[in-house]
Amino acid sequence: MDQLSITMTPFWEKDTVACFTICCTMSPFSVKEGEPVLDFADQAFGGIVPFPEICDLYIEDELGEVPFHQAPSETEYTAASYTGLYPDRKIKGTLRWRYRILPRVLPEGYRSSPYYDFRAEPLGLNGSGMFSLILPKHPKPMEVSVHWDMSHMPGNARAIWSLGEGDLHLTATPFVLRFSLFQVGVMQCVEQGGLGVYWFSEPYFKAESVANRLYPIFQYMKEYFQDPDAHFYVFLRRDPFEYSGGGSACPYAFISGYSAFGGMDEDRWFNVLIHEMTHTWPGMTDFTVGEGTWFNEGCTEYYCTMLPYQGGFLDKEYTVKRINEKIRERYYQNIYRTMSNEEIPAVQWKDRRAQTVPYGRGFLYLANVEVQLKNAGKGKIADIIKGHNMLNPLTPKDWEDFLRQRLGESGVREFHDMVSGKLLIPEPDLFGPEFIAVEEEIELDGKKEISYHWKVRD
């Protein structure tokens, strides 16, 4: 198996992380003529997040410096575009490269963004593999060693990666390395029972109480999904703009932001934290963005809403608010509610309303399927989820096969109807007898349309 070593060196200046130097070594591997030897995600999410500024990039092999040119690099992941580093001569032997990157400076008037990024704040930096690593164009698993050189940081600084803390040795593909998160600096934390919550500047809320509230839900979920050894990292980022409170996940970790100006709905934000934590378990391939988004987001919404209620951690009133936010507001009252799963990715970064449709649609669809399975005596959705996760995702075909086996061709037809954008109607007693579905008429894009909301049964 090919071997990759990465040394990450953060530099401290003016009470934060000023830059990173990254040095990599790759054992000899074959590069086809006309293909890049290395590449990186130059942007993602419709251009909202770019790769950070690169300085002093240098590549060498056994013959010395490797001249190269940059050009687009092919990728199966349609949410990002990649730049390849194409060698101007054949590579011989071990390949080494090094570069320096600077934290992204937000444009004036910036309001929000996806959380995969490379951003500094007072006392530290939140980063991601996608927006820090230049990696070999190498699709197969590699033996990867990661070393953190903390010699230019304060003595009490820590470097925590979603892949683990400190020096690491693992088997991974470039895709896994890119879809990772890390936090470096002088941080505060709560660590208990495999769950760690980390932050820099003291927020306007009590971060310790958030961690203590999240911990029992984490324990309940890892037992439900039969993952008893799960270890989880939660990174909190202070955003220098008014609108915050979102998050982004990777396997066994997530990052969520809070506004430096306060004013956030803390109950709603807490559900974001549960959502991002839940992401680790329901997983479907989504290289062509849209084919698996409905499942990754919808299944996460379903479980992050219903499991805490079923476990007794959140009450009926809290739960029905979340159901109505996620299905009524994001799906039924959305002008894009009949747009197909395939069409939404082309629109969602131009109009964020489109982005929420797969969340609400997937939640409602999967809740319907769960009821259908129960009524037919055919088990639960969890029967297929427990054999998979973000590191070992389902495919759309796996899901179709599951439906065909459990619910027959009618289940497969309903799945294709959902994918095409056909409006979903909730099954009776969708969330149990404690909640009632109420049909209502709404005006949507100038037309009278059917919608639903839920209330707690008296």
mmCIF file of N, CA, C and O in Angstrom, residues 131-189:
data_model
loop_
_atom_site.group_PDB
_atom_site.id
_atom_site.type_symbol
_atom_site.label_atom_id
_atom_site.label_comp_id
_atom_site.label_asym_id
_atom_site.label_seq_id
_atom_site.Cartn_x
_atom_site.Cartn_y
_atom_site.Cartn_z
ATOM 1 N N PHE A 131 -10.060 22.377 2.385
ATOM 2 C CA PHE A 131 -9.486 23.690 2.141
ATOM 3 C C PHE A 131 -8.179 23.900 2.897
ATOM 4 O O PHE A 131 -7.929 24.953 3.473
ATOM 5 N N SER A 132 -7.345 22.868 2.864
ATOM 6 C CA SER A 132 -5.978 22.999 3.354
ATOM 7 C C SER A 132 -5.025 22.026 2.672
ATOM 8 O O SER A 132 -3.838 22.321 2.547
ATOM 9 N N LEU A 133 -5.530 20.900 2.196
ATOM 10 C CA LEU A 133 -4.658 19.836 1.714
ATOM 11 C C LEU A 133 -4.573 19.783 0.187
ATOM 12 O O LEU A 133 -5.579 19.746 -0.505
ATOM 13 N N ILE A 134 -3.339 19.800 -0.301
ATOM 14 C CA ILE A 134 -3.028 19.439 -1.688
ATOM 15 C C ILE A 134 -2.585 17.981 -1.639
ATOM 16 O O ILE A 134 -1.613 17.646 -0.956
ATOM 17 N N LEU A 135 -3.285 17.109 -2.346
ATOM 18 C CA LEU A 135 -3.104 15.675 -2.158
ATOM 19 C C LEU A 135 -2.816 14.960 -3.479
ATOM 20 O O LEU A 135 -3.115 15.492 -4.553
ATOM 21 N N PRO A 136 -2.241 13.770 -3.391
ATOM 22 C CA PRO A 136 -1.990 13.002 -4.616
ATOM 23 C C PRO A 136 -3.284 12.679 -5.346
ATOM 24 O O PRO A 136 -4.330 12.467 -4.724
ATOM 25 N N LYS A 137 -3.218 12.662 -6.652
ATOM 26 C CA LYS A 137 -4.346 12.208 -7.466
ATOM 27 C C LYS A 137 -4.324 10.687 -7.412
ATOM 28 O O LYS A 137 -3.765 10.005 -8.277
ATOM 29 N N HIS A 138 -4.909 10.148 -6.343
ATOM 30 C CA HIS A 138 -4.694 8.751 -5.982
ATOM 31 C C HIS A 138 -5.990 8.226 -5.371
ATOM 32 O O HIS A 138 -6.287 8.501 -4.206
ATOM 33 N N PRO A 139 -6.797 7.471 -6.124
ATOM 34 C CA PRO A 139 -8.127 7.089 -5.639
ATOM 35 C C PRO A 139 -8.149 5.974 -4.608
ATOM 36 O O PRO A 139 -9.154 5.775 -3.934
ATOM 37 N N LYS A 140 -7.044 5.221 -4.468
ATOM 38 C CA LYS A 140 -7.054 4.050 -3.595
ATOM 39 C C LYS A 140 -6.622 4.419 -2.166
ATOM 40 O O LYS A 140 -5.983 5.437 -1.934
ATOM 41 N N PRO A 141 -6.983 3.588 -1.188
ATOM 42 C CA PRO A 141 -6.534 3.832 0.184
ATOM 43 C C PRO A 141 -5.016 3.841 0.293
ATOM 44 O O PRO A 141 -4.313 3.115 -0.425
ATOM 45 N N MET A 142 -4.517 4.673 1.201
ATOM 46 C CA MET A 142 -3.089 4.792 1.452
ATOM 47 C C MET A 142 -2.845 4.666 2.947
ATOM 48 O O MET A 142 -3.737 4.905 3.761
ATOM 49 N N GLU A 143 -1.630 4.314 3.309
ATOM 50 C CA GLU A 143 -1.209 4.402 4.702
ATOM 51 C C GLU A 143 -0.791 5.843 4.956
ATOM 52 O O GLU A 143 0.162 6.335 4.333
ATOM 53 N N VAL A 144 -1.508 6.531 5.827
ATOM 54 C CA VAL A 144 -1.312 7.957 6.042
ATOM 55 C C VAL A 144 -0.784 8.200 7.453
ATOM 56 O O VAL A 144 -1.323 7.670 8.428
ATOM 57 N N SER A 145 0.273 8.999 7.542
ATOM 58 C CA SER A 145 0.805 9.445 8.834
ATOM 59 C C SER A 145 0.685 10.960 8.896
ATOM 60 O O SER A 145 1.056 11.652 7.946
ATOM 61 N N VAL A 146 0.152 11.471 9.985
ATOM 62 C CA VAL A 146 0.000 12.912 10.178
ATOM 63 C C VAL A 146 0.771 13.322 11.427
ATOM 64 O O VAL A 146 0.616 12.722 12.495
ATOM 65 N N HIS A 147 1.623 14.337 11.274
ATOM 66 C CA HIS A 147 2.383 14.872 12.411
ATOM 67 C C HIS A 147 2.066 16.352 12.568
ATOM 68 O O HIS A 147 2.112 17.116 11.587
ATOM 69 N N TRP A 148 1.732 16.752 13.787
ATOM 70 C CA TRP A 148 1.516 18.165 14.106
ATOM 71 C C TRP A 148 2.784 18.728 14.732
ATOM 72 O O TRP A 148 3.201 18.290 15.813
ATOM 73 N N ASP A 149 3.390 19.685 14.071
ATOM 74 C CA ASP A 149 4.555 20.393 14.617
ATOM 75 C C ASP A 149 4.036 21.640 15.332
ATOM 76 O O ASP A 149 3.674 22.628 14.695
ATOM 77 N N MET A 150 3.990 21.592 16.647
ATOM 78 C CA MET A 150 3.414 22.683 17.441
ATOM 79 C C MET A 150 4.496 23.580 18.037
ATOM 80 O O MET A 150 4.238 24.329 18.983
ATOM 81 N N SER A 151 5.687 23.547 17.464
ATOM 82 C CA SER A 151 6.818 24.291 18.031
ATOM 83 C C SER A 151 6.675 25.805 17.891
ATOM 84 O O SER A 151 7.383 26.555 18.572
ATOM 85 N N HIS A 152 5.778 26.253 17.018
ATOM 86 C CA HIS A 152 5.578 27.694 16.834
ATOM 87 C C HIS A 152 4.274 28.179 17.477
ATOM 88 O O HIS A 152 3.783 29.264 17.153
ATOM 89 N N MET A 153 3.727 27.359 18.372
ATOM 90 C CA MET A 153 2.462 27.661 19.039
ATOM 91 C C MET A 153 2.682 27.796 20.542
ATOM 92 O O MET A 153 3.685 27.305 21.085
ATOM 93 N N PRO A 154 1.752 28.439 21.265
ATOM 94 C CA PRO A 154 1.866 28.501 22.733
ATOM 95 C C PRO A 154 1.887 27.105 23.342
ATOM 96 O O PRO A 154 1.350 26.139 22.764
ATOM 97 N N GLY A 155 2.461 26.995 24.514
ATOM 98 C CA GLY A 155 2.604 25.695 25.153
ATOM 99 C C GLY A 155 1.288 25.017 25.486
ATOM 100 O O GLY A 155 1.230 23.779 25.586
ATOM 101 N N ASN A 156 0.225 25.787 25.669
ATOM 102 C CA ASN A 156 -1.076 25.192 26.009
ATOM 103 C C ASN A 156 -1.990 25.024 24.793
ATOM 104 O O ASN A 156 -3.177 24.751 24.940
ATOM 105 N N ALA A 157 -1.438 25.173 23.593
ATOM 106 C CA ALA A 157 -2.239 24.990 22.373
ATOM 107 C C ALA A 157 -2.450 23.504 22.093
ATOM 108 O O ALA A 157 -1.624 22.661 22.454
ATOM 109 N N ARG A 158 -3.563 23.201 21.428
ATOM 110 C CA ARG A 158 -3.875 21.832 21.025
ATOM 111 C C ARG A 158 -4.224 21.809 19.539
ATOM 112 O O ARG A 158 -4.662 22.819 18.975
ATOM 113 N N ALA A 159 -4.024 20.647 18.937
ATOM 114 C CA ALA A 159 -4.439 20.402 17.556
ATOM 115 C C ALA A 159 -5.303 19.159 17.553
ATOM 116 O O ALA A 159 -4.831 18.069 17.865
ATOM 117 N N ILE A 160 -6.573 19.332 17.217
ATOM 118 C CA ILE A 160 -7.518 18.218 17.241
ATOM 119 C C ILE A 160 -8.139 18.088 15.856
ATOM 120 O O ILE A 160 -8.699 19.034 15.320
ATOM 121 N N TRP A 161 -8.011 16.910 15.284
ATOM 122 C CA TRP A 161 -8.563 16.609 13.975
ATOM 123 C C TRP A 161 -9.722 15.643 14.170
ATOM 124 O O TRP A 161 -9.728 14.847 15.119
ATOM 125 N N SER A 162 -10.687 15.680 13.272
ATOM 126 C CA SER A 162 -11.787 14.714 13.357
ATOM 127 C C SER A 162 -11.283 13.286 13.220
ATOM 128 O O SER A 162 -11.960 12.336 13.638
ATOM 129 N N LEU A 163 -10.095 13.118 12.679
ATOM 130 C CA LEU A 163 -9.494 11.799 12.541
ATOM 131 C C LEU A 163 -8.798 11.338 13.811
ATOM 132 O O LEU A 163 -8.389 10.192 13.926
ATOM 133 N N GLY A 164 -8.651 12.256 14.787
ATOM 134 C CA GLY A 164 -8.004 11.940 16.052
ATOM 135 C C GLY A 164 -7.118 13.085 16.501
ATOM 136 O O GLY A 164 -6.881 14.035 15.758
ATOM 137 N N GLU A 165 -6.629 13.019 17.739
ATOM 138 C CA GLU A 165 -5.787 14.086 18.270
ATOM 139 C C GLU A 165 -4.313 13.686 18.235
ATOM 140 O O GLU A 165 -3.965 12.524 18.441
ATOM 141 N N GLY A 166 -3.457 14.683 17.975
ATOM 142 C CA GLY A 166 -2.026 14.430 17.972
ATOM 143 C C GLY A 166 -1.568 13.730 16.707
ATOM 144 O O GLY A 166 -2.219 13.781 15.668
ATOM 145 N N ASP A 167 -0.407 13.065 16.780
ATOM 146 C CA ASP A 167 0.112 12.341 15.627
ATOM 147 C C ASP A 167 -0.795 11.148 15.312
ATOM 148 O O ASP A 167 -1.227 10.424 16.212
ATOM 149 N N LEU A 168 -1.063 10.949 14.025
ATOM 150 C CA LEU A 168 -2.048 9.954 13.599
ATOM 151 C C LEU A 168 -1.442 8.982 12.598
ATOM 152 O O LEU A 168 -0.577 9.344 11.796
ATOM 153 N N HIS A 169 -1.941 7.768 12.616
ATOM 154 C CA HIS A 169 -1.588 6.752 11.625
ATOM 155 C C HIS A 169 -2.886 6.046 11.245
ATOM 156 O O HIS A 169 -3.552 5.453 12.093
ATOM 157 N N LEU A 170 -3.255 6.113 9.970
ATOM 158 C CA LEU A 170 -4.522 5.549 9.536
ATOM 159 C C LEU A 170 -4.452 5.150 8.067
ATOM 160 O O LEU A 170 -3.509 5.521 7.354
ATOM 161 N N THR A 171 -5.452 4.400 7.635
ATOM 162 C CA THR A 171 -5.617 4.068 6.224
ATOM 163 C C THR A 171 -6.758 4.906 5.683
ATOM 164 O O THR A 171 -7.868 4.885 6.241
ATOM 165 N N ALA A 172 -6.499 5.655 4.619
ATOM 166 C CA ALA A 172 -7.522 6.579 4.115
ATOM 167 C C ALA A 172 -7.263 6.905 2.656
ATOM 168 O O ALA A 172 -6.133 6.800 2.159
ATOM 169 N N THR A 173 -8.318 7.321 1.975
ATOM 170 C CA THR A 173 -8.224 7.856 0.623
ATOM 171 C C THR A 173 -8.133 9.377 0.699
ATOM 172 O O THR A 173 -8.474 9.979 1.729
ATOM 173 N N PRO A 174 -7.723 10.049 -0.387
ATOM 174 C CA PRO A 174 -7.770 11.515 -0.387
ATOM 175 C C PRO A 174 -9.172 12.061 -0.100
ATOM 176 O O PRO A 174 -9.304 13.101 0.543
ATOM 177 N N PHE A 175 -10.202 11.357 -0.551
ATOM 178 C CA PHE A 175 -11.568 11.827 -0.306
ATOM 179 C C PHE A 175 -11.854 11.889 1.192
ATOM 180 O O PHE A 175 -12.429 12.867 1.691
ATOM 181 N N VAL A 176 -11.464 10.870 1.938
ATOM 182 C CA VAL A 176 -11.673 10.857 3.393
ATOM 183 C C VAL A 176 -10.871 11.969 4.062
ATOM 184 O O VAL A 176 -11.359 12.643 4.978
ATOM 185 N N LEU A 177 -9.636 12.185 3.618
ATOM 186 C CA LEU A 177 -8.816 13.243 4.202
ATOM 187 C C LEU A 177 -9.431 14.617 3.948
ATOM 188 O O LEU A 177 -9.398 15.490 4.824
ATOM 189 N N ARG A 178 -9.963 14.818 2.756
ATOM 190 C CA ARG A 178 -10.561 16.117 2.455
ATOM 191 C C ARG A 178 -11.820 16.357 3.285
ATOM 192 O O ARG A 178 -12.062 17.465 3.751
ATOM 193 N N PHE A 179 -12.634 15.310 3.449
ATOM 194 C CA PHE A 179 -13.862 15.485 4.223
ATOM 195 C C PHE A 179 -13.586 15.221 5.699
ATOM 196 O O PHE A 179 -14.116 14.302 6.310
ATOM 197 N N SER A 180 -12.737 16.079 6.229
ATOM 198 C CA SER A 180 -12.373 16.039 7.636
ATOM 199 C C SER A 180 -12.290 17.477 8.141
ATOM 200 O O SER A 180 -12.207 18.421 7.353
ATOM 201 N N LEU A 181 -12.311 17.630 9.448
ATOM 202 C CA LEU A 181 -12.287 18.940 10.086
ATOM 203 C C LEU A 181 -11.247 18.948 11.189
ATOM 204 O O LEU A 181 -10.957 17.910 11.795
ATOM 205 N N PHE A 182 -10.676 20.119 11.464
ATOM 206 C CA PHE A 182 -9.726 20.222 12.576
ATOM 207 C C PHE A 182 -9.816 21.589 13.232
ATOM 208 O O PHE A 182 -10.362 22.540 12.667
ATOM 209 N N GLN A 183 -9.277 21.660 14.440
ATOM 210 C CA GLN A 183 -9.256 22.898 15.208
ATOM 211 C C GLN A 183 -7.898 22.994 15.888
ATOM 212 O O GLN A 183 -7.425 22.027 16.469
ATOM 213 N N VAL A 184 -7.283 24.170 15.811
ATOM 214 C CA VAL A 184 -5.931 24.368 16.332
ATOM 215 C C VAL A 184 -5.878 25.688 17.091
ATOM 216 O O VAL A 184 -6.323 26.721 16.585
ATOM 217 N N GLY A 185 -5.328 25.651 18.290
ATOM 218 C CA GLY A 185 -5.157 26.888 19.043
ATOM 219 C C GLY A 185 -5.292 26.668 20.533
ATOM 220 O O GLY A 185 -5.197 25.545 21.028
ATOM 221 N N VAL A 186 -5.517 27.756 21.241
ATOM 222 C CA VAL A 186 -5.691 27.716 22.690
ATOM 223 C C VAL A 186 -7.191 27.632 22.944
ATOM 224 O O VAL A 186 -7.902 28.627 22.843
ATOM 225 N N MET A 187 -7.648 26.434 23.246
ATOM 226 C CA MET A 187 -9.087 26.198 23.272
ATOM 227 C C MET A 187 -9.573 25.765 24.639
ATOM 228 O O MET A 187 -8.819 25.279 25.484
ATOM 229 N N GLN A 188 -10.869 25.945 24.832
ATOM 230 C CA GLN A 188 -11.563 25.414 25.989
ATOM 231 C C GLN A 188 -12.338 24.184 25.549
ATOM 232 O O GLN A 188 -12.618 24.003 24.356
ATOM 233 N N CYS A 189 -12.701 23.346 26.498
ATOM 234 C CA CYS A 189 -13.375 22.114 26.098
ATOM 235 C C CYS A 189 -14.156 21.495 27.248
ATOM 236 O O CYS A 189 -13.923 21.793 28.425
#
